[in-house]
Amino acid sequence: SILCNKTCVCPASQIQTVTLIPGDGIGPEISNAVMKIFEAAKAPIRWEERNVTAIRGPGGKWMIPPDAKESMDKNKIGLKGPLKTPIAAGHPSMNLLLRKTFDLYANVRPCVSIEGYQTPYTDVNLVTIRENTEGEYSGIEHVIVDGVVQSIKLITEQASKRIAEYAFEYARNNQRASVTAVHKANIMRMSDGLFLRKCREAAEKYKDVKFTEMYLDTVCLNMVQDPTQFDVLVMPNLYGDILSDLCAGLIGGLGVTPSGNIGANGVAIFESVHGTAPDIAGKDLANPTALLLSAVMMLRHMGLHGHAKKIESACFDTIRDRKVLTKDLGGNSKCSEFTEAICQRMKDMD
Amino acid sequence: MMALILFRTFLTCPDACVFQMVQDPTQFDVLVMPNLYGDILSDLCAGLIGGLGVTPSGNIGANGVAIFESVHGTAPDIAGMDLANPTALLLSAVMMLRHMGLHDHADKIQTACFDTIRDKKVLTKDLGGSAKCSEFTAEICRRVQDLG
């Protein structure tokens, strides 16, 4: 069975331990902001901090530190700040390492317009669900002859079925009306065709969710003209890479976009997807919104909807009010002031 | 006389590009890319300016061949009813004139077309008006003649 986002059976009074990976650069300060806000919200979460900077294991293979893996395997749920990839020769991408370690097969990004943070697009409310293990990023390339290179796009029945079923399960659990498969099966008949077939089969099992199909280029054309027509979108790796960033752009960028990675065995890691911002690190200038909204996503995944709603409302109300905003949101408040404003709103809510 | 041509090249990934594109497309100029990214980006950018009804397109081939085309569909529901918007095909034809070095004619026709649309008095339905295709066409012709 797919352990994705079933409503948690733990009573709200039971404290759950979550692995926290503060990350680099502004990571620690935005993580502190989130912890402070969660405390003010009285969320039943205990944080277990871990560092995932890769180390060389026996045999010289790069791996994440054993205590970090152990923590994630035990807690299942993690929250992660931005990571920098060291420049050391042969050092793998940290995100790739995490993905492989925990088989993080689905990248989920809800994109919701934020009142008070205006972009050319309003009323955006969609979710991109990207298959994150195969497709065009399988890394299988070879030279046929000098000047001619081939790249293999790998699509498997197993991975396609898994992501399709996750998408419908997500839609059902989050009261979303429809799932749209994004593809180019007219051109890539076998690879995207297989993907599409698995989506259609999954649709049969979720008749309560509407299923549609749309070509990738048509989605892009329509997305920039009227994003409100879209709901949940499921797609293979490359299209997901592009579309998830496109949609983040519609709502104002990576500083306000939450993200979740769903893995095998019930593991889920929620993360901000912006960079480490070394130029402002340690100066109390960072905007914790992306990490906070990812943490809200995490609470919903855990079934803690009440706390999720409270924290999210406090965050959105603060931004809508436009009195206390970090610089990137158009204000001149410190990270700590923004954080305090959110905490204060939650106290007022009680 | 020296012509100074400034160019700056930089590489960007398609995800970073689309991200920037929807936030501030004015930062981009000419974009060159492989097939799939082009499929995506060309439609995205057509969307930014209003869709396939107003987007020109050219295809360059070997041996000097070049085919310019409108990329919208055949619209069978309005075919033969004098309701269609000829802008996409017209702007593709203007692109063709430029390709052939006929810049003066290209400028004249493009100006007449853009002025008509800007004026908002004679527009086909998809552009927000209620004029027929022939009326829209006649208006552009009138302006072309006025431009001399």
Coordinates of C-alpha atoms in Angstrom, one line a residue:
Chain A
S1 CA 0.0 0.0 0.0
I2 CA 1.1 3.5 -0.5
L3 CA 2.1 5.3 2.6
C4 CA 1.6 8.8 1.5
N5 CA -0.6 11.2 3.3
K6 CA -3.2 9.3 5.1
T7 CA -4.7 11.2 8.0
C8 CA -2.5 10.6 11.0
V9 CA -4.1 8.4 13.7
C10 CA -2.1 10.0 16.6
P11 CA -4.2 12.1 18.9
A12 CA -3.3 15.8 18.7
S13 CA -2.1 15.7 22.3
Q14 CA 0.6 13.2 21.5
I15 CA 4.0 14.9 20.8
Q16 CA 5.6 13.7 17.6
T17 CA 9.3 13.9 16.9
V18 CA 10.4 15.4 13.6
T19 CA 13.9 15.5 12.2
L20 CA 15.0 19.1 11.6
I21 CA 17.8 19.8 9.1
P22 CA 18.5 23.5 9.5
G23 CA 20.9 23.6 6.5
D24 CA 23.4 26.2 5.6
G25 CA 23.5 30.0 5.1
I26 CA 20.2 31.4 6.3
G27 CA 19.0 27.9 7.1
P28 CA 19.7 28.0 10.9
E29 CA 17.9 31.4 11.4
I30 CA 14.8 30.5 9.4
S31 CA 14.7 27.2 11.2
N32 CA 14.8 29.0 14.5
A33 CA 11.9 31.2 13.3
V34 CA 9.9 28.1 12.5
M35 CA 10.6 26.5 15.8
K36 CA 9.6 29.7 17.6
I37 CA 6.3 30.0 15.7
F38 CA 5.5 26.3 16.3
E39 CA 6.1 26.9 20.0
A40 CA 3.8 29.9 20.0
A41 CA 1.2 27.7 18.2
K42 CA 1.6 25.0 20.8
A43 CA 2.1 22.5 18.0
P44 CA 2.7 19.0 19.4
I45 CA 6.1 18.7 17.6
R46 CA 9.5 17.9 19.1
W47 CA 12.5 18.7 16.9
E48 CA 15.5 16.5 16.5
E49 CA 18.2 18.4 14.8
R50 CA 20.5 16.7 12.4
N51 CA 23.2 17.6 9.9
V52 CA 23.2 15.9 6.5
T53 CA 26.5 17.1 5.1
A54 CA 27.8 14.1 3.1
I55 CA 30.6 12.0 4.4
R56 CA 32.6 9.3 2.8
G57 CA 31.5 5.9 4.1
P58 CA 33.4 2.6 3.9
G59 CA 34.5 2.0 0.4
G60 CA 34.7 5.7 -0.3
K61 CA 31.0 6.1 -1.2
W62 CA 29.4 9.4 -0.3
M63 CA 26.5 9.1 2.1
I64 CA 24.6 11.1 4.6
P65 CA 25.8 10.7 8.2
P66 CA 24.4 7.6 9.9
D67 CA 22.8 9.5 12.7
A68 CA 20.8 11.6 10.3
K69 CA 19.6 8.6 8.4
E70 CA 18.7 6.8 11.6
S71 CA 16.7 9.8 12.8
M72 CA 14.8 10.1 9.5
D73 CA 14.1 6.4 9.4
K74 CA 12.8 6.5 12.9
N75 CA 10.8 9.8 12.7
K76 CA 9.7 9.4 9.1
I77 CA 9.0 13.1 8.9
G78 CA 11.6 15.8 8.3
L79 CA 11.9 19.5 7.7
K80 CA 14.8 20.8 5.8
G81 CA 16.4 24.2 5.1
P82 CA 18.6 25.1 2.2
L83 CA 21.8 23.1 1.7
K84 CA 25.0 24.1 -0.1
T85 CA 26.9 21.5 -2.1
P86 CA 30.6 21.7 -1.2
I87 CA 32.9 22.2 -4.1
A88 CA 35.1 19.3 -3.2
A89 CA 35.8 17.2 -6.2
G90 CA 33.3 14.4 -6.8
H91 CA 31.0 15.6 -4.0
P92 CA 27.5 14.7 -5.0
S93 CA 24.5 17.0 -5.0
M94 CA 23.1 17.0 -1.5
N95 CA 19.5 16.9 -2.8
L96 CA 20.3 14.0 -5.1
L97 CA 21.9 12.1 -2.2
L98 CA 18.8 12.7 0.0
R99 CA 16.6 11.7 -2.8
K100 CA 18.4 8.4 -3.4
T101 CA 18.8 7.6 0.3
F102 CA 15.1 7.9 1.1
D103 CA 13.7 7.1 -2.4
L104 CA 11.9 10.5 -2.5
Y105 CA 9.8 9.8 -5.5
A106 CA 7.3 12.7 -5.4
N107 CA 8.0 16.4 -5.3
V108 CA 4.9 18.3 -4.3
R109 CA 4.6 22.0 -4.5
P110 CA 1.3 23.8 -3.7
C111 CA 1.3 27.2 -5.3
V112 CA -1.1 29.6 -3.7
S113 CA -1.2 33.4 -4.4
I114 CA -0.4 35.3 -1.2
E115 CA -2.5 38.3 -0.5
G116 CA -0.3 41.3 0.3
Y117 CA 2.5 40.0 -2.0
Q118 CA 1.3 41.1 -5.4
T119 CA 2.4 39.4 -8.6
P120 CA 1.0 39.8 -12.1
Y121 CA -1.1 36.7 -11.3
T122 CA -3.9 36.5 -8.7
D123 CA -6.0 33.7 -7.3
V124 CA -3.4 31.0 -8.2
N125 CA -4.2 27.8 -6.3
L126 CA -2.7 24.8 -7.8
V127 CA -0.3 21.9 -6.9
T128 CA 2.4 20.4 -9.0
I129 CA 3.3 16.8 -8.4
R130 CA 6.5 15.8 -10.0
E131 CA 7.9 12.3 -10.4
N132 CA 11.4 12.7 -9.0
T133 CA 13.3 9.5 -9.6
E134 CA 13.5 8.8 -13.3
G135 CA 12.5 10.3 -16.6
E136 CA 14.8 12.6 -18.4
Y137 CA 17.1 12.9 -15.4
S138 CA 18.1 9.2 -15.3
G139 CA 21.6 10.2 -16.2
I140 CA 21.9 7.7 -19.0
E141 CA 23.9 9.3 -21.8
H142 CA 26.4 8.1 -24.3
V143 CA 28.3 9.2 -27.3
I144 CA 27.3 7.4 -30.5
V145 CA 30.0 9.0 -32.6
D146 CA 31.9 12.2 -32.2
G147 CA 29.4 15.1 -32.2
V148 CA 26.4 12.8 -31.7
V149 CA 25.1 12.2 -28.2
Q150 CA 22.1 10.3 -27.0
S151 CA 20.3 10.8 -23.7
I152 CA 17.9 8.1 -22.4
K153 CA 14.6 9.1 -20.9
L154 CA 13.6 6.2 -18.7
I155 CA 9.9 5.7 -17.8
T156 CA 8.9 2.7 -15.9
E157 CA 5.5 1.3 -15.1
Q158 CA 6.3 1.1 -11.4
A159 CA 7.4 4.7 -11.0
S160 CA 4.5 6.0 -13.1
K161 CA 1.9 4.0 -11.2
R162 CA 3.4 5.2 -7.9
I163 CA 3.3 8.9 -8.8
A164 CA -0.1 8.7 -10.4
E165 CA -1.7 7.0 -7.4
Y166 CA 0.0 9.4 -5.1
A167 CA -1.4 12.4 -7.0
F168 CA -5.0 11.0 -6.8
E169 CA -4.5 10.2 -3.1
Y170 CA -3.2 13.7 -2.5
A171 CA -6.2 15.2 -4.3
R172 CA -8.6 13.2 -2.3
N173 CA -7.0 13.9 1.0
N174 CA -6.7 17.6 0.4
Q175 CA -10.2 18.1 -1.1
R176 CA -8.9 18.9 -4.6
A177 CA -11.3 18.5 -7.4
S178 CA -9.2 17.4 -10.3
V179 CA -5.9 15.8 -11.4
T180 CA -4.4 16.7 -14.8
A181 CA -1.7 14.6 -16.3
V182 CA 0.8 16.7 -18.2
H183 CA 2.5 14.9 -21.0
K184 CA 3.7 14.8 -24.6
A185 CA 2.5 11.3 -25.5
N186 CA 1.7 12.6 -29.0
I187 CA 5.5 12.8 -29.6
M188 CA 7.0 10.5 -27.1
R189 CA 4.5 7.7 -27.7
M190 CA 6.1 5.0 -25.7
S191 CA 7.6 6.8 -22.7
D192 CA 4.9 9.5 -22.1
G193 CA 2.4 7.0 -23.4
L194 CA 3.2 4.6 -20.6
F195 CA 3.1 7.4 -18.0
L196 CA -0.3 8.5 -19.3
R197 CA -1.7 5.0 -19.3
K198 CA -0.8 4.6 -15.6
C199 CA -2.5 7.9 -14.8
R200 CA -5.6 6.7 -16.6
E201 CA -5.6 3.5 -14.7
A202 CA -5.2 5.3 -11.4
A203 CA -8.1 7.6 -12.4
E204 CA -10.3 4.5 -12.6
K205 CA -9.7 3.9 -8.9
Y206 CA -10.5 7.4 -7.9
K207 CA -13.7 8.2 -9.5
D208 CA -14.4 11.0 -7.0
V209 CA -11.6 13.0 -8.5
K210 CA -11.9 14.4 -12.0
F211 CA -9.1 13.4 -14.4
T212 CA -7.9 15.3 -17.4
E213 CA -4.9 15.2 -19.8
M214 CA -3.1 18.1 -21.3
Y215 CA -0.1 18.5 -23.5
L216 CA 2.8 20.2 -21.8
D217 CA 3.1 23.1 -24.2
T218 CA -0.6 23.8 -24.0
V219 CA -0.3 23.8 -20.2
C220 CA 2.4 26.4 -20.4
L221 CA 0.5 28.5 -22.9
N222 CA -2.6 28.4 -20.7
M223 CA -0.7 28.7 -17.4
V224 CA 0.6 32.2 -18.2
Q225 CA -2.8 33.4 -19.4
D226 CA -5.0 32.0 -16.7
P227 CA -3.5 29.8 -14.0
T228 CA -6.8 29.7 -12.1
Q229 CA -8.0 26.9 -14.4
F230 CA -5.5 24.5 -13.0
D231 CA -5.8 22.3 -9.9
V232 CA -3.5 19.3 -9.2
L233 CA -1.0 18.6 -12.0
V234 CA 1.0 15.3 -12.2
M235 CA 3.9 14.8 -14.5
P236 CA 7.2 13.1 -15.2
N237 CA 10.5 14.5 -14.0
L238 CA 11.6 17.2 -16.5
Y239 CA 8.2 18.7 -17.1
G240 CA 7.8 18.8 -13.3
D241 CA 11.1 20.5 -12.9
I242 CA 10.1 23.2 -15.3
L243 CA 6.5 23.6 -14.3
S244 CA 7.1 23.6 -10.6
D245 CA 9.5 26.6 -11.0
L246 CA 7.1 28.3 -13.4
C247 CA 4.3 28.1 -10.9
A248 CA 6.6 29.3 -8.1
G249 CA 7.3 32.3 -10.3
L250 CA 3.6 33.0 -10.6
I251 CA 3.1 33.4 -6.9
G252 CA 6.2 35.4 -6.2
G253 CA 9.2 33.1 -6.1
L254 CA 11.0 30.6 -4.1
G255 CA 11.0 32.8 -1.0
V256 CA 7.3 32.0 -0.5
T257 CA 6.9 28.6 -2.0
P258 CA 6.6 25.5 0.1
S259 CA 7.7 22.0 -1.0
G260 CA 7.4 18.4 0.1
N261 CA 9.2 15.3 -0.9
I262 CA 7.4 12.0 -0.4
G263 CA 9.5 8.9 -0.1
A264 CA 9.1 5.2 0.3
N265 CA 8.4 3.6 3.7
G266 CA 6.3 6.6 4.9
V267 CA 9.3 9.0 4.8
A268 CA 8.4 12.6 3.9
I269 CA 10.8 15.6 3.9
F270 CA 9.4 19.1 3.6
E271 CA 11.8 21.9 2.6
S272 CA 12.2 25.4 1.4
V273 CA 13.6 25.4 -2.1
H274 CA 15.4 28.7 -2.1
G275 CA 19.1 29.0 -1.8
T276 CA 21.3 29.5 1.3
A277 CA 21.6 33.3 0.6
P278 CA 25.1 33.6 2.1
D279 CA 25.1 37.4 1.6
I280 CA 22.5 37.9 4.2
A281 CA 23.2 34.9 6.4
G282 CA 23.4 35.6 10.1
K283 CA 22.1 39.2 9.7
D284 CA 18.5 38.6 10.8
L285 CA 17.3 39.6 7.4
A286 CA 16.0 36.3 6.0
N287 CA 12.4 35.6 5.1
P288 CA 11.2 32.4 6.8
T289 CA 7.9 32.1 4.9
A290 CA 8.9 29.3 2.5
L291 CA 10.2 27.1 5.3
L292 CA 7.2 28.0 7.5
L293 CA 4.7 27.1 4.7
S294 CA 6.6 23.9 4.1
A295 CA 6.3 23.2 7.9
V296 CA 2.6 23.9 7.5
M297 CA 2.4 21.4 4.7
M298 CA 4.2 19.0 7.0
L299 CA 1.6 19.4 9.7
R300 CA -1.2 18.7 7.2
H301 CA 0.6 15.6 6.1
M302 CA 0.7 14.5 9.7
G303 CA -3.0 15.2 10.1
L304 CA -2.5 18.2 12.4
H305 CA -4.9 20.4 10.4
G306 CA -5.9 22.7 13.3
H307 CA -2.4 23.7 14.0
A308 CA -1.6 24.0 10.3
K309 CA -4.5 26.3 9.8
K310 CA -3.6 28.5 12.7
I311 CA 0.0 29.0 11.7
E312 CA -0.9 29.5 8.1
S313 CA -3.5 32.1 8.9
A314 CA -1.2 34.0 11.2
C315 CA 1.5 34.0 8.4
F316 CA -0.9 35.1 5.7
D317 CA -2.5 37.7 7.9
T318 CA 0.9 39.2 8.7
I319 CA 1.8 39.5 5.0
R320 CA -1.7 40.8 4.0
D321 CA -1.4 43.5 6.7
R322 CA 1.8 44.7 5.1
K323 CA 3.0 46.4 8.3
V324 CA 5.8 43.9 9.3
L325 CA 7.5 42.5 6.2
T326 CA 11.0 41.3 5.4
K327 CA 12.9 43.2 2.7
D328 CA 12.1 40.7 -0.1
L329 CA 8.4 41.1 0.6
G330 CA 8.7 44.8 0.2
G331 CA 9.2 45.8 3.9
N332 CA 12.1 46.6 6.1
S333 CA 11.6 44.4 9.1
K334 CA 14.0 41.9 10.5
C335 CA 13.4 38.2 10.4
S336 CA 12.9 38.2 14.1
E337 CA 10.4 41.0 13.9
F338 CA 8.4 39.2 11.2
T339 CA 8.5 36.0 13.3
E340 CA 7.4 37.9 16.4
A341 CA 4.5 39.4 14.5
I342 CA 3.3 35.9 13.5
C343 CA 3.7 34.6 17.0
Q344 CA 1.7 37.6 18.4
R345 CA -1.2 37.0 16.0
M346 CA -1.4 33.4 17.1
K347 CA -1.5 34.5 20.7
D348 CA -4.3 36.9 19.8
M349 CA -6.2 34.0 18.1
D350 CA -6.3 32.0 21.3
Chain B
M1 CA 31.4 53.9 -39.9
M2 CA 31.6 51.3 -37.3
A3 CA 28.6 49.4 -36.0
L4 CA 29.1 48.3 -32.4
I5 CA 27.2 45.1 -31.7
L6 CA 27.0 44.3 -28.1
F7 CA 26.1 40.8 -27.1
R8 CA 26.1 39.0 -23.9
T9 CA 25.6 35.3 -23.7
F10 CA 24.7 33.4 -20.7
L11 CA 23.4 30.0 -20.0
T12 CA 20.3 29.3 -18.0
C13 CA 18.4 26.1 -17.1
P14 CA 14.8 25.9 -18.4
D15 CA 13.4 25.8 -14.9
A16 CA 15.2 29.0 -13.9
C17 CA 14.3 30.6 -17.2
V18 CA 10.5 30.0 -16.9
F19 CA 10.7 31.1 -13.3
Q20 CA 12.2 34.4 -14.3
M21 CA 10.0 34.6 -17.4
V22 CA 6.7 34.8 -15.5
Q23 CA 8.1 37.4 -13.1
D24 CA 9.9 39.7 -15.5
P25 CA 10.0 38.7 -19.1
T26 CA 11.5 42.1 -20.1
Q27 CA 14.9 40.8 -18.9
F28 CA 15.1 38.4 -21.9
D29 CA 16.1 39.0 -25.5
V30 CA 16.9 36.2 -27.9
L31 CA 16.7 32.7 -26.4
V32 CA 18.2 29.7 -28.2
M33 CA 17.6 26.2 -27.0
P34 CA 17.1 22.5 -28.0
N35 CA 13.9 21.1 -29.2
L36 CA 11.8 20.2 -26.1
Y37 CA 12.7 23.3 -24.2
G38 CA 11.8 25.3 -27.3
D39 CA 8.5 23.6 -27.5
I40 CA 7.7 24.6 -24.0
L41 CA 9.2 28.1 -23.9
S42 CA 7.8 29.2 -27.3
D43 CA 4.3 28.4 -26.1
L44 CA 4.9 30.0 -22.7
C45 CA 6.0 33.2 -24.4
A46 CA 3.1 33.1 -26.8
G47 CA 0.9 33.0 -23.8
L48 CA 2.6 36.0 -22.3
I49 CA 1.7 38.2 -25.2
G50 CA -1.8 37.0 -25.6
G51 CA -1.8 33.6 -27.3
L52 CA -1.5 31.9 -30.6
G53 CA -3.9 34.3 -32.3
V54 CA -1.3 37.1 -32.3
T55 CA 1.9 35.2 -32.4
P56 CA 4.0 35.0 -35.6
S57 CA 6.4 32.1 -36.4
G58 CA 9.1 31.3 -38.9
N59 CA 10.8 28.0 -39.8
I60 CA 14.2 28.2 -41.3
G61 CA 15.4 25.3 -43.4
A62 CA 18.4 24.2 -45.4
N63 CA 19.2 25.5 -48.9
G64 CA 17.7 28.9 -48.1
V65 CA 14.2 27.6 -47.6
A66 CA 12.1 29.4 -45.0
I67 CA 8.4 28.9 -44.2
F68 CA 6.5 31.4 -42.1
E69 CA 3.3 30.4 -40.5
S70 CA 0.6 31.1 -38.0
V71 CA 0.6 28.5 -35.3
H72 CA -3.0 28.6 -34.2
G73 CA -5.6 25.9 -35.3
T74 CA -8.0 25.8 -38.2
A75 CA -11.0 27.0 -36.0
P76 CA -13.6 25.0 -38.0
D77 CA -16.4 26.5 -35.9
I78 CA -15.9 29.9 -37.4
A79 CA -14.5 29.0 -40.8
G80 CA -16.1 30.8 -43.7
M81 CA -18.0 33.2 -41.4
D82 CA -15.7 36.2 -41.8
L83 CA -15.0 36.1 -38.1
A84 CA -11.3 35.1 -38.0
N85 CA -8.5 37.2 -36.7
P86 CA -5.7 37.4 -39.4
T87 CA -3.1 39.0 -37.1
A88 CA -1.0 35.9 -36.5
L89 CA -0.7 35.1 -40.2
L90 CA -0.1 38.8 -41.0
L91 CA 2.7 39.2 -38.5
S92 CA 4.2 36.0 -39.8
A93 CA 4.1 37.6 -43.3
V94 CA 5.8 40.7 -41.9
M95 CA 8.5 38.4 -40.4
M96 CA 8.8 37.0 -43.9
L97 CA 9.2 40.4 -45.5
R98 CA 12.0 41.2 -43.0
H99 CA 13.7 37.9 -43.8
M100 CA 13.6 39.0 -47.5
G101 CA 15.1 42.4 -46.7
L102 CA 11.9 44.3 -47.4
H103 CA 12.0 46.2 -44.2
D104 CA 10.1 49.3 -45.3
H105 CA 7.1 47.3 -46.3
A106 CA 7.4 45.2 -43.2
D107 CA 7.4 48.3 -41.0
K108 CA 4.4 49.9 -42.8
I109 CA 2.2 46.8 -42.5
Q110 CA 3.2 46.1 -38.9
T111 CA 2.6 49.7 -37.9
A112 CA -0.8 49.7 -39.6
C113 CA -1.7 46.4 -37.8
F114 CA -0.5 47.5 -34.4
D115 CA -2.1 51.0 -34.7
T116 CA -5.5 49.3 -35.5
I117 CA -5.3 47.1 -32.5
R118 CA -4.1 49.9 -30.3
D119 CA -7.0 52.1 -31.4
K120 CA -9.4 49.4 -30.2
K121 CA -12.2 50.6 -32.6
V122 CA -12.2 47.8 -35.1
L123 CA -11.2 44.5 -33.5
T124 CA -12.2 40.9 -34.1
K125 CA -14.0 39.1 -31.4
D126 CA -11.0 37.3 -29.9
L127 CA -9.3 40.7 -29.5
G128 CA -12.3 42.0 -27.6
G129 CA -14.2 43.7 -30.4
S130 CA -17.1 42.8 -32.7
A131 CA -15.7 43.5 -36.1
K132 CA -15.6 41.1 -39.0
C133 CA -12.4 39.8 -40.4
S134 CA -13.0 41.8 -43.6
E135 CA -13.6 45.0 -41.6
F136 CA -10.4 44.5 -39.5
T137 CA -8.5 43.9 -42.8
A138 CA -10.0 47.0 -44.4
E139 CA -9.0 49.2 -41.5
I140 CA -5.4 48.0 -41.7
C141 CA -5.5 48.6 -45.5
R142 CA -6.8 52.1 -44.9
R143 CA -4.0 52.9 -42.5
V144 CA -1.4 51.4 -44.8
Q145 CA -2.6 53.7 -47.5
D146 CA -2.6 56.7 -45.2
L147 CA 1.0 55.9 -44.3
G148 CA 1.8 56.3 -48.0

